[in-house]
CSV table of C-alpha atoms in Angstrom, one decimal:
chain,number,residue,atom,x,y,z
A,17,MET,CA,-10.0,22.3,18.6
A,18,THR,CA,-11.6,19.2,17.2
A,19,ASP,CA,-10.3,15.7,18.2
A,20,GLU,CA,-8.8,15.2,14.8
A,21,LYS,CA,-6.9,18.6,14.9
A,22,ALA,CA,-5.8,17.9,18.4
A,23,TRP,CA,-4.4,14.4,17.4
A,24,ARG,CA,-2.6,15.8,14.5
A,25,ALA,CA,-1.1,18.6,16.6
A,26,ALA,CA,0.1,16.1,19.2
A,27,VAL,CA,1.7,14.0,16.5
A,28,VAL,CA,3.4,17.0,14.9
A,29,ALA,CA,4.7,18.1,18.2
A,30,GLY,CA,6.1,14.6,18.9
A,31,ILE,CA,7.8,14.5,15.5
A,32,ARG,CA,9.4,18.0,16.1
A,33,ALA,CA,10.6,16.9,19.5
A,34,GLY,CA,11.8,13.5,18.2
A,35,LYS,CA,9.5,11.6,20.5
A,36,PRO,CA,6.5,9.5,19.4
A,37,PRO,CA,2.9,9.7,20.8
A,38,ALA,CA,1.5,6.8,22.8
A,39,GLY,CA,1.5,4.3,19.9
A,40,PRO,CA,0.9,3.9,16.2
A,41,ALA,CA,-2.2,5.4,14.6
A,42,GLU,CA,-2.1,3.0,11.6
A,43,VAL,CA,-1.1,-0.6,11.7
A,44,HIS,CA,-0.5,-2.7,8.6
A,45,VAL,CA,-0.9,-6.4,9.2
A,46,ASP,CA,0.2,-9.0,6.8
A,47,ILE,CA,-1.8,-12.2,7.2
A,48,THR,CA,-0.5,-14.5,4.4
A,49,ASN,CA,2.5,-15.0,2.2
A,50,GLY,CA,0.6,-17.1,-0.3
A,51,CYS,CA,-0.9,-15.5,-3.4
A,52,ASN,CA,-3.3,-16.5,-6.2
A,53,ALA,CA,-1.4,-14.2,-8.6
A,54,ALA,CA,2.1,-13.7,-9.8
A,55,CYS,CA,2.3,-10.0,-10.7
A,56,VAL,CA,5.3,-9.2,-12.9
A,57,THR,CA,6.5,-6.4,-10.6
A,58,CYS,CA,6.0,-8.3,-7.3
A,59,TRP,CA,9.0,-8.6,-5.0
A,60,ASP,CA,7.8,-12.0,-3.8
A,61,HIS,CA,5.9,-13.8,-6.5
A,62,SER,CA,7.1,-12.3,-9.9
A,63,PRO,CA,8.4,-14.9,-12.4
A,64,LEU,CA,11.2,-12.4,-13.1
A,65,LEU,CA,12.8,-12.8,-9.7
A,66,ARG,CA,16.4,-14.0,-9.9
A,67,GLU,CA,15.7,-16.2,-6.8
A,68,ALA,CA,12.2,-17.4,-6.2
A,69,ARG,CA,10.7,-17.5,-2.7
A,70,PRO,CA,10.8,-21.0,-1.1
A,71,ALA,CA,7.5,-22.9,-1.2
A,72,ALA,CA,7.5,-23.2,2.6
A,73,TRP,CA,7.6,-19.4,2.9
A,74,LYS,CA,4.7,-19.0,0.6
A,75,ARG,CA,2.6,-21.4,2.7
A,76,GLN,CA,3.0,-19.2,5.8
A,77,ARG,CA,-0.1,-17.6,7.3
A,78,LEU,CA,-0.7,-15.6,10.5
A,79,PRO,CA,-2.6,-17.8,12.9
A,80,LEU,CA,-5.9,-16.4,14.2
A,81,ALA,CA,-4.7,-16.7,17.8
A,82,THR,CA,-1.6,-14.6,17.1
A,83,PHE,CA,-3.8,-12.1,15.3
A,84,GLN,CA,-6.2,-11.8,18.2
A,85,ALA,CA,-3.3,-11.3,20.6
A,86,LEU,CA,-2.0,-8.5,18.4
A,87,VAL,CA,-5.4,-6.9,18.3
A,88,ASP,CA,-5.7,-7.0,22.1
A,89,ASP,CA,-2.2,-5.4,22.5
A,90,LEU,CA,-3.0,-2.6,20.0
A,91,ALA,CA,-6.3,-1.9,21.7
A,92,GLY,CA,-4.5,-1.5,25.0
A,93,LEU,CA,-2.3,1.2,23.5
A,94,GLY,CA,-5.4,3.4,22.8
A,95,SER,CA,-3.7,5.0,19.8
A,96,VAL,CA,-4.8,3.0,16.8
A,97,ARG,CA,-7.2,4.6,14.4
A,98,ALA,CA,-6.9,2.5,11.3
A,99,VAL,CA,-5.8,-1.0,10.3
A,100,VAL,CA,-4.7,-2.2,6.9
A,101,LEU,CA,-5.1,-5.9,6.2
A,102,SER,CA,-2.7,-7.2,3.5
A,103,GLY,CA,0.0,-9.7,2.9
A,104,MET,CA,3.1,-10.5,0.9
A,105,GLY,CA,0.4,-12.4,-0.9
A,106,GLU,CA,-3.4,-12.1,-1.2
A,107,PRO,CA,-5.3,-11.7,2.1
A,108,LEU,CA,-8.6,-13.0,0.8
A,109,THR,CA,-6.9,-16.5,0.4
A,110,HIS,CA,-6.5,-16.7,4.2
A,111,PRO,CA,-9.2,-19.0,5.6
A,112,ASP,CA,-9.9,-16.8,8.6
A,113,VAL,CA,-9.8,-13.4,6.8
A,114,TYR,CA,-13.5,-12.6,7.4
A,115,GLU,CA,-13.2,-13.5,11.1
A,116,MET,CA,-10.1,-11.2,11.3
A,117,ILE,CA,-12.1,-8.4,9.6
A,118,ALA,CA,-14.9,-8.8,12.2
A,119,ARG,CA,-12.4,-8.6,15.1
A,120,ILE,CA,-10.9,-5.4,13.7
A,121,LYS,CA,-14.3,-3.8,13.2
A,122,ALA,CA,-15.4,-4.8,16.8
A,123,GLN,CA,-12.7,-2.4,18.0
A,124,GLY,CA,-14.2,0.4,15.9
A,125,TRP,CA,-11.1,0.9,13.8
A,126,HIS,CA,-11.2,2.0,10.2
A,127,LEU,CA,-10.3,-1.0,8.0
A,128,THR,CA,-8.6,-1.0,4.6
A,129,LEU,CA,-8.2,-4.3,2.8
A,130,MET,CA,-5.5,-4.4,0.1
A,131,THR,CA,-6.5,-7.1,-2.4
A,132,ASN,CA,-6.6,-8.1,-6.1
A,133,LEU,CA,-10.3,-9.0,-5.3
A,134,VAL,CA,-10.4,-12.0,-7.6
A,135,ALA,CA,-10.8,-14.5,-4.6
A,136,ALA,CA,-13.5,-12.4,-3.0
A,137,ASP,CA,-16.9,-13.8,-1.8
A,138,ALA,CA,-18.7,-10.7,-2.9
A,139,ASP,CA,-21.7,-11.1,-0.6
A,140,ARG,CA,-19.6,-11.8,2.5
A,141,LEU,CA,-17.2,-9.0,1.8
A,142,GLN,CA,-20.1,-6.5,1.3
A,143,ARG,CA,-21.5,-7.6,4.7
A,144,SER,CA,-18.1,-7.5,6.5
A,145,GLY,CA,-18.0,-3.8,7.3
A,146,VAL,CA,-14.7,-3.1,5.5
A,147,ASP,CA,-14.4,0.6,5.2
A,148,GLN,CA,-12.2,0.7,2.1
A,149,LEU,CA,-10.9,-1.7,-0.6
A,150,LEU,CA,-7.6,-0.9,-2.1
A,151,VAL,CA,-7.8,-3.0,-5.3
A,152,GLY,CA,-4.7,-3.8,-7.4
A,153,VAL,CA,-6.1,-3.5,-10.9
A,154,HIS,CA,-3.0,-2.9,-13.0
A,155,GLY,CA,-4.5,-2.5,-16.5
A,156,ALA,CA,-7.7,-1.3,-18.2
A,157,THR,CA,-7.9,-4.0,-20.8
A,158,PRO,CA,-7.7,-7.8,-20.8
A,159,ALA,CA,-4.4,-7.7,-22.8
A,160,THR,CA,-2.6,-5.4,-20.4
A,161,TYR,CA,-4.1,-7.0,-17.3
A,162,THR,CA,-2.9,-10.5,-18.3
A,163,ALA,CA,0.5,-9.2,-19.3
A,164,PHE,CA,0.9,-7.8,-15.8
A,165,HIS,CA,-0.5,-11.0,-14.2
A,166,PRO,CA,1.4,-13.9,-16.0
A,167,GLY,CA,-0.6,-17.1,-15.8
A,168,TRP,CA,-3.9,-15.4,-15.6
A,169,THR,CA,-6.4,-15.2,-18.5
A,170,GLU,CA,-8.9,-12.7,-19.7
A,171,GLN,CA,-11.5,-14.5,-17.6
A,172,HIS,CA,-9.7,-13.2,-14.4
A,173,PHE,CA,-10.1,-9.7,-15.8
A,174,PHE,CA,-13.8,-10.2,-16.4
A,175,THR,CA,-14.1,-11.7,-12.9
A,176,LEU,CA,-12.4,-8.6,-11.5
A,177,CYS,CA,-14.8,-6.3,-13.4
A,178,LYS,CA,-17.8,-8.2,-12.1
A,179,LEU,CA,-16.6,-7.9,-8.5
A,180,LEU,CA,-15.7,-4.2,-8.9
A,181,ARG,CA,-19.2,-3.5,-10.2
A,182,ALA,CA,-20.8,-5.5,-7.3
A,183,MET,CA,-18.8,-3.7,-4.6
A,184,SER,CA,-19.5,-0.3,-6.1
A,185,ALA,CA,-23.2,-1.1,-6.4
A,186,ALA,CA,-23.2,-2.1,-2.7
A,187,GLY,CA,-21.8,1.3,-1.7
A,188,THR,CA,-18.4,-0.1,-0.7
A,189,ARG,CA,-15.6,2.5,-1.0
A,190,VAL,CA,-13.2,1.1,-3.6
A,191,ARG,CA,-9.9,2.7,-4.8
A,192,HIS,CA,-8.2,1.4,-7.9
A,193,VAL,CA,-4.4,1.0,-7.8
A,194,HIS,CA,-2.4,0.8,-11.0
A,195,VAL,CA,1.3,0.0,-10.7
A,196,ILE,CA,2.9,1.6,-13.8
A,197,ASN,CA,5.6,-0.5,-15.6
A,198,ALA,CA,6.4,-1.1,-19.2
A,199,ASP,CA,3.2,-3.1,-19.7
A,200,THR,CA,0.7,-0.7,-18.1
A,201,ALA,CA,2.2,2.7,-18.9
A,202,PRO,CA,0.4,3.1,-22.3
A,203,GLU,CA,-3.0,2.7,-20.6
A,204,LEU,CA,-2.7,5.6,-18.1
A,205,VAL,CA,-5.6,7.6,-19.7
A,206,ALA,CA,-7.8,4.5,-20.1
A,207,MET,CA,-7.3,3.7,-16.5
A,208,VAL,CA,-9.1,6.9,-15.5
A,209,ARG,CA,-12.0,6.0,-17.8
A,210,PHE,CA,-12.0,2.5,-16.3
A,211,GLY,CA,-12.2,4.0,-12.8
A,212,GLN,CA,-15.2,6.1,-13.8
A,213,LEU,CA,-17.0,3.1,-15.4
A,214,PHE,CA,-16.6,1.0,-12.2
A,215,GLY,CA,-17.3,3.6,-9.6
A,216,ALA,CA,-13.8,4.1,-8.2
A,217,ASP,CA,-13.6,6.4,-5.2
A,218,ARG,CA,-10.2,7.3,-6.4
A,219,VAL,CA,-7.7,6.0,-9.0
A,220,ASN,CA,-4.1,5.7,-7.7
A,221,PHE,CA,-1.0,5.5,-9.8
A,222,LYS,CA,2.5,4.6,-8.7
A,223,LEU,CA,5.7,3.7,-10.4
A,224,ALA,CA,6.7,0.1,-10.0
A,225,SER,CA,9.2,-0.4,-7.2
A,226,LEU,CA,11.6,-2.9,-8.8
A,227,ALA,CA,14.5,-5.1,-7.5
A,228,ASP,CA,16.0,-8.5,-7.6
A,229,GLY,CA,15.2,-9.2,-11.3
A,230,THR,CA,12.0,-7.3,-11.8
A,231,GLU,CA,13.9,-4.3,-13.1
A,232,GLY,CA,13.5,-5.8,-16.6
A,233,CYS,CA,9.8,-4.7,-16.7
A,234,ALA,CA,10.5,-1.0,-15.8
A,235,ILE,CA,9.2,1.8,-17.9
A,236,SER,CA,11.7,2.9,-20.5
A,237,PRO,CA,13.2,6.4,-20.6
A,238,ALA,CA,11.0,7.0,-23.7
A,239,GLN,CA,7.9,5.9,-21.8
A,240,ARG,CA,8.9,8.1,-18.9
A,241,ASP,CA,9.1,11.1,-21.2
A,242,LEU,CA,5.8,10.2,-22.9
A,243,LEU,CA,4.1,9.9,-19.5
A,244,ARG,CA,5.4,13.3,-18.3
A,245,GLN,CA,4.8,15.2,-21.5
A,246,GLU,CA,1.6,13.7,-22.8
A,247,LEU,CA,-0.1,11.0,-20.9
A,248,VAL,CA,-0.3,12.6,-17.4
A,249,PRO,CA,-1.7,15.8,-18.8
A,250,ARG,CA,-4.3,13.9,-20.9
A,251,ALA,CA,-5.2,11.7,-17.9
A,252,ARG,CA,-5.7,14.9,-15.8
A,253,ALA,CA,-8.0,16.3,-18.4
A,254,MET,CA,-9.9,13.1,-18.5
A,255,ALA,CA,-10.2,13.0,-14.7
A,256,ASP,CA,-11.5,16.5,-14.6
A,257,ALA,CA,-14.0,15.9,-17.3
A,258,LEU,CA,-15.3,12.7,-15.7
A,259,ARG,CA,-14.9,14.0,-12.1
A,260,VAL,CA,-12.7,11.1,-11.1
A,261,ARG,CA,-10.4,11.7,-8.2
A,262,THR,CA,-6.8,10.6,-8.7
A,263,ASN,CA,-3.3,11.0,-7.3
A,264,LEU,CA,-1.8,12.2,-10.5
A,265,ASP,CA,0.0,15.1,-8.9
A,266,LEU,CA,1.9,12.7,-6.7
A,267,PHE,CA,2.5,10.4,-9.6
A,268,ALA,CA,3.9,13.3,-11.6
A,269,ALA,CA,6.3,13.9,-8.6
A,270,GLN,CA,7.4,10.3,-8.9
A,271,LEU,CA,8.1,10.7,-12.6
A,272,GLN,CA,10.1,13.8,-11.8
A,273,ALA,CA,12.2,11.8,-9.3
A,274,ALA,CA,12.7,9.2,-12.0
A,275,ALA,CA,14.0,11.8,-14.5
A,276,GLU,CA,17.5,10.4,-14.4
A,277,ASP,CA,16.9,6.9,-13.1
A,278,VAL,CA,13.6,5.1,-13.8
A,279,LEU,CA,14.2,2.9,-10.7
A,280,HIS,CA,14.3,5.9,-8.3
A,281,THR,CA,10.7,6.8,-7.6
A,282,THR,CA,10.6,9.1,-4.6
A,283,PRO,CA,12.4,12.3,-3.7
A,284,MET,CA,13.0,11.4,0.0
A,285,ASP,CA,15.4,14.3,0.8
A,286,ALA,CA,12.7,16.8,-0.3
A,287,VAL,CA,9.9,15.1,1.7
A,288,GLY,CA,11.4,13.3,4.7
A,289,CYS,CA,10.0,10.3,6.5
A,290,TYR,CA,7.6,10.4,9.4
A,291,MET,CA,6.3,6.8,9.5
A,292,GLY,CA,8.0,5.8,12.6
A,293,HIS,CA,5.8,8.2,14.6
A,294,VAL,CA,2.4,7.1,13.2
A,295,TYR,CA,2.7,3.7,11.6
A,296,THR,CA,4.0,0.1,11.8
A,297,ARG,CA,3.7,-3.0,9.8
A,298,ILE,CA,3.6,-6.6,11.1
A,299,SER,CA,4.8,-9.4,8.9
A,300,VAL,CA,3.4,-12.9,8.8
A,301,GLU,CA,6.6,-14.1,10.5
A,302,GLY,CA,6.0,-11.6,13.4
A,303,GLN,CA,8.6,-9.0,12.4
A,304,VAL,CA,7.7,-5.5,13.6
A,305,LEU,CA,8.6,-3.1,10.9
A,306,PHE,CA,9.3,0.7,11.0
A,307,CYS,CA,7.5,1.3,7.7
A,308,CYS,CA,6.5,-0.8,4.7
A,309,ASN,CA,10.2,-1.5,3.9
A,310,THR,CA,10.7,-5.1,5.0
A,311,GLN,CA,14.4,-4.4,5.6
A,312,VAL,CA,13.8,-2.0,8.4
A,313,GLN,CA,12.9,-4.2,11.4
A,314,VAL,CA,12.4,-2.6,14.8
A,315,GLY,CA,11.3,-5.6,16.8
A,316,HIS,CA,9.7,-9.1,16.7
A,317,LEU,CA,6.5,-10.4,18.3
A,318,ASP,CA,8.6,-13.3,19.7
A,319,GLN,CA,10.5,-10.7,21.8
A,320,GLY,CA,7.4,-8.9,23.0
A,321,PRO,CA,4.2,-7.2,21.8
A,322,VAL,CA,4.2,-4.0,19.7
A,323,SER,CA,3.6,-2.0,22.8
A,324,ALA,CA,6.9,-3.2,24.2
A,325,HIS,CA,8.8,-2.1,21.1
A,326,TRP,CA,7.2,1.2,20.3
A,327,SER,CA,9.2,3.3,22.8
A,328,GLY,CA,12.2,1.0,22.8
A,329,PRO,CA,15.8,1.9,21.8
A,330,THR,CA,15.7,0.2,18.4
A,331,TRP,CA,12.6,2.0,17.2
A,332,GLN,CA,13.8,5.3,18.6
A,333,ALA,CA,17.1,4.9,16.8
A,334,ALA,CA,15.3,4.3,13.5
A,335,ARG,CA,13.3,7.5,14.1
A,336,GLU,CA,16.4,9.5,14.7
A,337,ARG,CA,18.1,8.0,11.7
A,338,ALA,CA,15.1,8.9,9.5
A,339,ALA,CA,15.2,12.5,10.9
A,340,ARG,CA,18.8,12.7,9.8
A,341,GLN,CA,17.8,11.5,6.3
A,342,GLU,CA,20.2,8.6,6.5
A,343,TRP,CA,18.0,6.4,4.3
A,344,TRP,CA,17.9,2.6,4.1
A,345,PRO,CA,18.2,0.6,0.8
A,346,GLY,CA,14.7,0.8,-0.7
A,347,CYS,CA,13.8,4.2,0.6
A,348,GLU,CA,14.4,5.6,-2.9
A,349,ARG,CA,11.3,3.5,-3.8
A,350,CYS,CA,9.2,4.6,-0.7
A,351,GLY,CA,5.9,2.9,-0.5
A,352,LYS,CA,4.5,5.4,1.9
A,353,PHE,CA,5.3,8.5,-0.2
A,354,GLU,CA,1.8,9.9,-0.2
A,355,GLN,CA,1.5,9.7,3.6
A,356,ASN,CA,5.0,11.2,4.0
A,357,VAL,CA,4.0,14.1,1.8
A,358,LYS,CA,1.0,14.8,4.0
A,359,TRP,CA,3.0,14.7,7.2
A,360,SER,CA,5.8,16.7,5.7
A,361,LYS,CA,3.4,19.6,5.0
A,362,ARG,CA,2.1,19.5,8.5
A,363,VAL,CA,5.5,19.3,10.2
A,364,ARG,CA,6.9,22.1,8.1
A,365,SER,CA,4.0,24.4,8.4
A,366,PRO,CA,4.5,27.4,10.8
């Protein structure tokens, strides 16, 4: 049995027994709340929010010393395979982001950077050793891109295109992400073509997860039906013709889940949740999260390192609750849907 198969088998056995392995395999670290954009669907920076985030919150950044202590703790667990650097804002605006990247890569971990890319130093990013860029694109034309990013102009779109081309030419693995809302839905097919033009490793689509005022930019029922009946099949045909990898099957499942409610984007009862056995997210404030849902806190770095919380009663109680499918608010818009689908298949296999 290969190391990869052995690891998966151990995780599956732990999930079935209700007990986690030695530590998380993937750790998502938010390093800044500040952002250079104001995406219309964003829970933290959208101009549609009924209550804006305080300016003091937006100025918060994870200090480099705190980040290094986190890296040391995670290295001691011996379980980490991958790290995601992100933020409630844009990680490339953090002054120490390239040093943080270097410290992650010094551990030999796979590194994904979630970014809108506009603030990138292309040369420095190419040399950094990042394994994958998950780039929020959200539009295939200047008009749609600027509608999704209020306050930005078409020049930001052209900057993005230039950076995407540079990263692709350098051989960096880049995945395009398109959040689908009322503005972006009409361009679903064009987004596949855009991915081919700019060398995307894959093009990912996801229905916008909306709350607290952003619901006003959701797809309409008519758009939902158009996506299901016409645009997704056309996008699949385009992807096949251009040999562009996509997650259109998963996106179609999201559309199916939204058949009666466009704000309900994931069929959690059918899939289940396994994140508490393989994943954690750390916020800028030091919250230790069960998944990407910021409402499900299982610890805090002020109360001890991740290693102290992993097998503790709060985290274990959350695992048991998820196993009972007693979902938290927000689970109907699960941000880890694709990962949960993969683990569901493994756990439910004979």
